[in-house]
One Martini backbone bead per residue (centre of mass of N, CA, C, O) as a GRO file, in nm:
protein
  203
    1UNK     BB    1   0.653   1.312   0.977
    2UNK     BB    2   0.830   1.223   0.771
    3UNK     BB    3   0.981   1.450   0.508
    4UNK     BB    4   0.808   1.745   0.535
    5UNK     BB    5   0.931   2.055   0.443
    6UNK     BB    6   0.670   2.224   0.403
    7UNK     BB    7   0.543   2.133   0.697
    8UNK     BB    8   0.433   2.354   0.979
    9UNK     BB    9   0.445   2.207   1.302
   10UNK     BB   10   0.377   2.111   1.600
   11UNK     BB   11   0.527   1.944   1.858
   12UNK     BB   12   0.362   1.632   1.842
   13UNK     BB   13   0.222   1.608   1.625
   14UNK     BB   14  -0.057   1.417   1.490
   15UNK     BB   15  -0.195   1.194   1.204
   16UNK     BB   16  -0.565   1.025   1.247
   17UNK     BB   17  -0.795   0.990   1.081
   18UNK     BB   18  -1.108   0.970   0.949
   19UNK     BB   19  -1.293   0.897   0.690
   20UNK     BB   20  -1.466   1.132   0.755
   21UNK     BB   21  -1.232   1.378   0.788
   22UNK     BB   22  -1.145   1.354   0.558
   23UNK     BB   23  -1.360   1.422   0.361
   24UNK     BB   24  -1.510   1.691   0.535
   25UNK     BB   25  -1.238   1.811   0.637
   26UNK     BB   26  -1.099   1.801   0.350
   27UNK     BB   27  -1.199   1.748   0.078
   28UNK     BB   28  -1.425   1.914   0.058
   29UNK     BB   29  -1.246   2.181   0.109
   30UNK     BB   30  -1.136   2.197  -0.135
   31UNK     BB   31  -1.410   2.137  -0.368
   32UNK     BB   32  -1.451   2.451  -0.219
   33UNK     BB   33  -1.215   2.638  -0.153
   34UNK     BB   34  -1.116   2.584   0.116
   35UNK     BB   35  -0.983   2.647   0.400
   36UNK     BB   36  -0.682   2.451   0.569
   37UNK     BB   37  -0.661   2.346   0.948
   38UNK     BB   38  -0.462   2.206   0.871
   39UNK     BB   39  -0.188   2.224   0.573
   40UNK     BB   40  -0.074   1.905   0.487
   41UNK     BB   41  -0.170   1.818   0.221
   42UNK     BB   42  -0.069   1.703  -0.087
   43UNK     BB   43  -0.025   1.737  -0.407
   44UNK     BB   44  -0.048   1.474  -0.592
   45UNK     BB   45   0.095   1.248  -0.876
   46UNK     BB   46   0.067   0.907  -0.800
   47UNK     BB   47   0.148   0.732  -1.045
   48UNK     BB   48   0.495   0.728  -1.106
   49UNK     BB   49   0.462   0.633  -0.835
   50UNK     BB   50   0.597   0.388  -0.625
   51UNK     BB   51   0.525   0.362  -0.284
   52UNK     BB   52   0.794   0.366  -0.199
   53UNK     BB   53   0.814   0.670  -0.298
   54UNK     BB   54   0.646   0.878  -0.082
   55UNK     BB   55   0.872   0.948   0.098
   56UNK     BB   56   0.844   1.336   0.097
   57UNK     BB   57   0.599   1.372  -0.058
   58UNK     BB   58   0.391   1.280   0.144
   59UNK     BB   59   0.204   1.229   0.403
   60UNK     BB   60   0.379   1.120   0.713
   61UNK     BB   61   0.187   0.861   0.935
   62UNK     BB   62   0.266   0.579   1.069
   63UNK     BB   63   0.306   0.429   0.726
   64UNK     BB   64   0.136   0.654   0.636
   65UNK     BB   65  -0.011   0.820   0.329
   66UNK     BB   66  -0.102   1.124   0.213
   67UNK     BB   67  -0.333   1.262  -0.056
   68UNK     BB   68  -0.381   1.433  -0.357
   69UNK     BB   69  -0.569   1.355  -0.621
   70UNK     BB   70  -0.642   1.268  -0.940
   71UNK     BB   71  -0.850   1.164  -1.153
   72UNK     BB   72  -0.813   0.822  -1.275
   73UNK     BB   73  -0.742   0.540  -1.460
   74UNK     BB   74  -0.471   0.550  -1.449
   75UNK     BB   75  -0.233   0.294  -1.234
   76UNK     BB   76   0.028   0.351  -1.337
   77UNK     BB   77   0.383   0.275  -1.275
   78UNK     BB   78   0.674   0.190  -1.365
   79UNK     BB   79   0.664  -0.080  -1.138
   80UNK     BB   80   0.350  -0.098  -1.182
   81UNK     BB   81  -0.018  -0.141  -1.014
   82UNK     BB   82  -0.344  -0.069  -0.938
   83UNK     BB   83  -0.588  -0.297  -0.785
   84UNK     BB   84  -0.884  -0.310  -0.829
   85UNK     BB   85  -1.151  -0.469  -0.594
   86UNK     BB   86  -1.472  -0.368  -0.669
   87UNK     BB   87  -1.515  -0.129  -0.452
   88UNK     BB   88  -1.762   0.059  -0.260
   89UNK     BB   89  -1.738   0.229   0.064
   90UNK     BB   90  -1.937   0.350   0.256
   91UNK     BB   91  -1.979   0.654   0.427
   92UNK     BB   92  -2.032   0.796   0.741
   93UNK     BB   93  -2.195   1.031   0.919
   94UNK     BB   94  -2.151   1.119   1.300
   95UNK     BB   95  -1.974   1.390   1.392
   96UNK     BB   96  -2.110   1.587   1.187
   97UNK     BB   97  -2.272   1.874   1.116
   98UNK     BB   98  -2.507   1.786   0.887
   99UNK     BB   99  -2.407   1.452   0.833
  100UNK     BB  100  -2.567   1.251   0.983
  101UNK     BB  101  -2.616   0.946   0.844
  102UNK     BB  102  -2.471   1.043   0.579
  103UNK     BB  103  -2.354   1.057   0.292
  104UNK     BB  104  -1.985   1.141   0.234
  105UNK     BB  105  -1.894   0.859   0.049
  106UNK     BB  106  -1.615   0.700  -0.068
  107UNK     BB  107  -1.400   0.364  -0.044
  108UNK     BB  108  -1.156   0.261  -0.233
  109UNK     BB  109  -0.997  -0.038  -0.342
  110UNK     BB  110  -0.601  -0.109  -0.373
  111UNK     BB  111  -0.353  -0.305  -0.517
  112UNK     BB  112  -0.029  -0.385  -0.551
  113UNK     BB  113   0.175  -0.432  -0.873
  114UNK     BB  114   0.466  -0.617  -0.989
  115UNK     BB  115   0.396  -0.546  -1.314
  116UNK     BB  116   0.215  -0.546  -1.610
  117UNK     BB  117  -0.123  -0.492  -1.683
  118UNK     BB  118  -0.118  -0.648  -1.929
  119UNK     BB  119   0.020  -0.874  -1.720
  120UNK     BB  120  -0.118  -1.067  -1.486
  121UNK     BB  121   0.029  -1.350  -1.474
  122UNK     BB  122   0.308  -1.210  -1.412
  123UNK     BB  123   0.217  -1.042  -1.170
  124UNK     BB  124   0.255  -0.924  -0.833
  125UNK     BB  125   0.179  -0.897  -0.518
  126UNK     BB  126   0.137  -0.711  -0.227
  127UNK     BB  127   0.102  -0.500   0.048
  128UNK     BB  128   0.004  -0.275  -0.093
  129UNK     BB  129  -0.236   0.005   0.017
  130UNK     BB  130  -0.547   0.164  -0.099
  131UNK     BB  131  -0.714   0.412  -0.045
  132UNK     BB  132  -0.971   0.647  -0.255
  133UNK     BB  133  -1.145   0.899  -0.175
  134UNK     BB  134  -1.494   1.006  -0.239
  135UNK     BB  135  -1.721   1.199  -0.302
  136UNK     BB  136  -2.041   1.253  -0.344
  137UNK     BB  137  -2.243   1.346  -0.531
  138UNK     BB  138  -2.404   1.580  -0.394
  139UNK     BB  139  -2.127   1.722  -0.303
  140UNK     BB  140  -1.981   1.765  -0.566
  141UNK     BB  141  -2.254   1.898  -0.733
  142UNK     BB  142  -2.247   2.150  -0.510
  143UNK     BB  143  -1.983   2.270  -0.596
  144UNK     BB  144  -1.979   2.277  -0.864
  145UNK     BB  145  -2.209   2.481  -0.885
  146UNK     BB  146  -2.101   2.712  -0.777
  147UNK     BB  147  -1.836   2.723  -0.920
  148UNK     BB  148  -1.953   2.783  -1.176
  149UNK     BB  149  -2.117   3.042  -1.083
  150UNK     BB  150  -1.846   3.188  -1.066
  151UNK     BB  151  -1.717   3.160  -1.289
  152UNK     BB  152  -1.939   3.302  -1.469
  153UNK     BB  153  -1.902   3.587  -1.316
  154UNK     BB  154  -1.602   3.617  -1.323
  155UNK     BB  155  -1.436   3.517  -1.539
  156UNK     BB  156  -1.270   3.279  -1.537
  157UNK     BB  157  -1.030   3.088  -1.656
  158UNK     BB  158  -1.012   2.771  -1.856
  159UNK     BB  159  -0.750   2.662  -1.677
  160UNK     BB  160  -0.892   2.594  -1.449
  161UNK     BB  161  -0.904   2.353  -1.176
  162UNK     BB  162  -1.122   2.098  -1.117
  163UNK     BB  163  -1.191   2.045  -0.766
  164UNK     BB  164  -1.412   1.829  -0.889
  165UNK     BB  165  -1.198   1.563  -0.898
  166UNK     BB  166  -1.071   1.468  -0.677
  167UNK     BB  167  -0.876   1.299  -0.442
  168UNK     BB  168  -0.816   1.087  -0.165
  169UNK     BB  169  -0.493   0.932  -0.028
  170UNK     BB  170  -0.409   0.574   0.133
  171UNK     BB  171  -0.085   0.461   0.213
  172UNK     BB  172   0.019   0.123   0.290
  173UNK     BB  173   0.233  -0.160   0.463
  174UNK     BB  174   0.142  -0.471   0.510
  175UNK     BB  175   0.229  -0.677   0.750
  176UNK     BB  176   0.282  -0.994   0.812
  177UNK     BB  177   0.323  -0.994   1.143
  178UNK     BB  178   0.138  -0.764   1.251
  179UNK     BB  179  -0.230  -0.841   1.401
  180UNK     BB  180  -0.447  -0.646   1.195
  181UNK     BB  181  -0.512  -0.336   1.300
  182UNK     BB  182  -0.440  -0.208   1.048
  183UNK     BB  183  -0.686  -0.346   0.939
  184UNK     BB  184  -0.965  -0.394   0.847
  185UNK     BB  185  -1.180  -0.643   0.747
  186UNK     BB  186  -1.189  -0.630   0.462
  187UNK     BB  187  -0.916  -0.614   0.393
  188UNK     BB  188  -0.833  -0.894   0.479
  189UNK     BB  189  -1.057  -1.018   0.243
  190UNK     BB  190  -0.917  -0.897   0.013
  191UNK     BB  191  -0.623  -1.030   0.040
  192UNK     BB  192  -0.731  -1.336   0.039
  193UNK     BB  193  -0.752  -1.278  -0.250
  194UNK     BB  194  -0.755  -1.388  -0.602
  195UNK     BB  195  -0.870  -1.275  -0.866
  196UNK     BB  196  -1.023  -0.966  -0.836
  197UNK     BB  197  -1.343  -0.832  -0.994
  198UNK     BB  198  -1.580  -0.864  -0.799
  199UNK     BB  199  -1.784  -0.727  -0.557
  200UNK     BB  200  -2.065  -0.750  -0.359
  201UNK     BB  201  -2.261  -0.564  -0.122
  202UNK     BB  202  -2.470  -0.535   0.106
  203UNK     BB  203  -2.703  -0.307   0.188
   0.00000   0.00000   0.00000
């Protein structure tokens, strides 16, 4: 599973995770200060590596890279920049005990680009692909506010880092050769464009 030699698994484990699980069952426990059992995501500062450099970093799961990184607009890395395609994909709760049915997050779609972000037309797109999983306003503001009143109460320093900034992050890189099972439908439709500005979804 990847080079992380920080993390103690035992034999056998994989790690496939549902769009759901991440949220719910890791983002959320992060952004609520509470323990992940297996801890295995590590936080990473994705931008300065370009994706190809994720291997021994990140979690890595049969091509796939998982992290928590903070929120943030920068994401030029050295060699390129990762191109927002202007979507937010709701997340349903479906088998998760008080989740069901209800929005638990959403998931942005990034492709990377190789050169510059302020020269567009001169940078290459590649096969890199991030998911960018944000929680809900309802659960970011519910742990916000606890963690709030706990910091009002205990008097925490102000360097305290508040996590809910956080987001949880997948890079993989498609396959020109492969059958399409690693991408979703959406992936196929946005990889299909070209100077995609603004997609938006039917409700």
């Amino acid at each position: 599973m990847g080079d992380n030699n920080n993390v103690n698994l035992p034999p056998g484990f994989r790690f496939y995770p549902t769009d759901e699980e991440l949220l719910v069952h890791f983002l959320h426990r992060k952004v609520s200060l509470l323990p992940c059992h297996p801890d295995v995501i590590p936080d990473l500062d994705l931008y300065p590596y370009d994706p190809w450099e994720l291997d021994g970093k990140a979690l890595g799961e049969d091509n796939k890279w998982y992290f928590y990184s903070r929120k943030t607009q920068n994401r030029v890395t050295r060699n390129g920049y990762w191109k927002p395609l202007g979507i937010e994909e709701a997340v349903i709760g479906r088998g998760t005990a008080g989740s069901n049915n209800k929005k638990v997050g959403t998931k942005k779609y990034f492709v990377f680009y190789v050169g510059e972000a302020t020269n567009n037309s001169g940078a290459i797109k590649t096969n890199w692909i991030m998911h960018e999983f944000h929680l809900s306003d309802s659960a970011s503001t519910s742990t916000s506010s606890t963690s709030s009143s706990s910091r009002s109460s205990k008097r925490r320093p102000p360097s305290k880092i508040d996590c809910s900034k956080w987001v949880l992050c997948r890079v993989y890189e498609r396959d020109d050769d492969d059958d399409g099972t690693e991408l979703s439908c959406l992936d196929e439709v946005f990889l299909s464009l070209d100077d995609l500005d603004e997609i938006s979804l039917p409700n």
